[in-house]
Amino acid sequence: PQEDQYYDSYALDPKFSFNASYHNSNIDPEAGGAPYLVQDVAYSMKQIIEAFDEANLPNQLLMRKFTVYVGYTGHLLIDNLLGYGDAHGYINSSGYSQGYFFLNSAMAFDVDEVRRTLAHEYMHYIQSKWIKVELGNYFFAEAHAPLADRLVWDAGLMKETEPELALKSALRPSDYSKTILDLLGDSWDAGTAPLFGIAEKFTVNSADANTSSAFLHYMRSYRDGEKLNIADLLINHRTSFDVITNWSWRTYLNSQIAGKLSSNIGKEYDDYLRYLLSGKNTNFTILSTEGGNIFSPL
């Protein structure tokens, strides 16, 4: 069956381990077992939920368990029309209210990518407990969610983090998103809607917003001195900033930078650009790391 092919492909990833301590060799659902992908999802979600709890970001489900539905999500017309069909995972209105999201088994061919997707979608659910994510704040939600993987796994457990992968991907032109150079040529939050928050669903390209997470990632991981706490960035949000202008998040972010990092958003963005151009971090740069002309991406 088609679904079995996806499960088999997942187990072929070089990073996959058949010897994980939590694995059960019974992978036949008809015999009470579960495919390795499903077992890994369950274990990874346990790690994610525990890490978020420790960061003071509980899911507030009380006695209910959070659910991940694993399956091919590209066959339903409505999912394809909404762009969910080729997504690695997604959460919808019911998922926000009841505590679940979907993982696309057709895209689950990389162990770390599955874990990054789980953390990203779970972050969206957690965001909904602090800010309005269905009727606004779309840019911030998509710029903040890629930071979730490092909240759970450090570089020793997961080498590549989503913001850095998004940055590398954005070095190449695409028909579906802007390059990092296009994004850097405008203000960080250029995609936000100036008047109506709900309009961001139409003005914000989620891939571009995901790439824009690199700025927050820089402040969280690489700036000198105190680092930005991404959990506090969500926790400290106040409803007074939940207004519908694009200046609300810029003002809020600047206030957090001033209060927590003793800096301001302009200086941090300048330092971020200089860091990307320094080439000191080959995993986080807009210079070529493949030899030859280091300025070839420019």
Coordinates of N, CA and C in Angstrom, one line a residue, residues 163-172 179-181 214-215 217-218 222 271-290 294-298:
P163 N 15.9 27.4 11.2 CA 16.3 28.7 10.7 C 17.5 28.7 9.8
E164 N 18.5 27.8 10.2 CA 19.7 27.8 9.4 C 19.5 27.1 8.0
L165 N 18.6 26.0 8.1 CA 18.3 25.4 6.8 C 17.5 26.3 5.9
A166 N 16.6 27.0 6.5 CA 15.8 28.0 5.7 C 16.6 29.0 5.1
L167 N 17.6 29.5 5.8 CA 18.6 30.5 5.3 C 19.4 30.0 4.1
K168 N 19.9 28.7 4.3 CA 20.6 28.1 3.2 C 19.7 27.9 1.9
S169 N 18.5 27.5 2.2 CA 17.6 27.3 1.0 C 17.3 28.6 0.3
A170 N 17.2 29.7 1.1 CA 16.8 31.0 0.5 C 18.0 31.6 -0.2
L171 N 19.2 31.0 -0.3 CA 20.3 31.5 -1.1 C 20.0 31.3 -2.5
R172 N 19.1 30.3 -2.8 CA 18.8 29.9 -4.2 C 17.5 30.5 -4.6
T179 N 14.4 35.2 -2.2 CA 15.8 34.8 -1.7 C 16.1 35.6 -0.4
I180 N 17.1 35.2 0.3 CA 17.4 35.9 1.5 C 17.9 37.3 1.2
L181 N 18.5 37.5 0.0 CA 18.9 38.8 -0.3 C 17.7 39.7 -0.6
A214 N 15.5 33.6 11.0 CA 17.0 33.7 11.1 C 17.4 34.8 12.0
F215 N 16.7 35.9 11.9 CA 17.0 37.1 12.8 C 16.8 36.8 14.2
H217 N 16.8 33.8 15.5 CA 17.7 32.7 15.8 C 19.1 33.3 16.1
Y218 N 19.5 34.3 15.3 CA 20.8 35.0 15.6 C 20.8 35.5 17.0
Y222 N 23.6 33.4 18.6 CA 24.9 33.8 18.2 C 25.3 35.2 18.6
D271 N 23.8 44.2 13.4 CA 24.8 43.1 13.9 C 24.5 41.8 13.2
Y272 N 23.2 41.5 13.0 CA 22.8 40.3 12.4 C 23.3 40.2 10.9
L273 N 23.2 41.3 10.2 CA 23.6 41.4 8.8 C 25.2 41.2 8.7
R274 N 25.8 41.9 9.7 CA 27.3 41.8 9.7 C 27.8 40.4 10.0
Y275 N 27.0 39.7 10.9 CA 27.4 38.3 11.2 C 27.2 37.4 10.0
L276 N 26.1 37.6 9.2 CA 25.9 36.8 8.0 C 27.0 37.0 7.0
L277 N 27.5 38.3 6.9 CA 28.5 38.6 5.9 C 29.9 38.3 6.4
S278 N 30.1 38.0 7.7 CA 31.4 37.7 8.2 C 31.9 36.4 7.8
G279 N 31.0 35.4 7.6 CA 31.5 34.1 7.2 C 32.1 33.3 8.3
K280 N 32.0 33.8 9.5 CA 32.7 33.1 10.6 C 31.9 31.8 11.0
N281 N 30.7 31.7 10.6 CA 29.9 30.6 11.0 C 29.4 30.0 9.6
T282 N 30.0 28.9 9.2 CA 29.6 28.3 7.9 C 28.2 27.8 7.8
N283 N 27.6 27.5 9.0 CA 26.2 27.1 9.0 C 25.2 28.2 9.0
F284 N 25.8 29.4 9.1 CA 24.9 30.6 9.2 C 25.5 31.8 8.5
T285 N 25.5 31.8 7.2 CA 26.1 32.8 6.5 C 25.4 33.0 5.1
I286 N 25.6 34.1 4.5 CA 25.1 34.3 3.1 C 26.2 34.3 2.1
L287 N 27.4 33.9 2.6 CA 28.6 33.8 1.7 C 28.7 32.3 1.2
S288 N 29.3 32.1 0.1 CA 29.4 30.7 -0.4 C 30.4 30.0 0.5
T289 N 30.1 28.7 0.8 CA 30.9 27.9 1.6 C 31.4 26.7 0.8
E290 N 31.2 26.8 -0.5 CA 31.5 25.6 -1.4 C 32.8 25.9 -2.2
I294 N 33.6 33.5 -2.7 CA 32.7 33.5 -1.5 C 31.5 34.4 -1.7
F295 N 31.6 35.3 -2.6 CA 30.5 36.3 -2.8 C 29.6 35.8 -3.9
S296 N 29.7 34.6 -4.4 CA 28.9 34.1 -5.5 C 27.4 34.2 -5.2
P297 N 26.9 34.0 -4.0 CA 25.4 34.1 -3.7 C 25.0 35.6 -3.9
L298 N 25.9 36.5 -3.7 CA 25.5 37.9 -3.8 C 25.5 38.4 -5.2

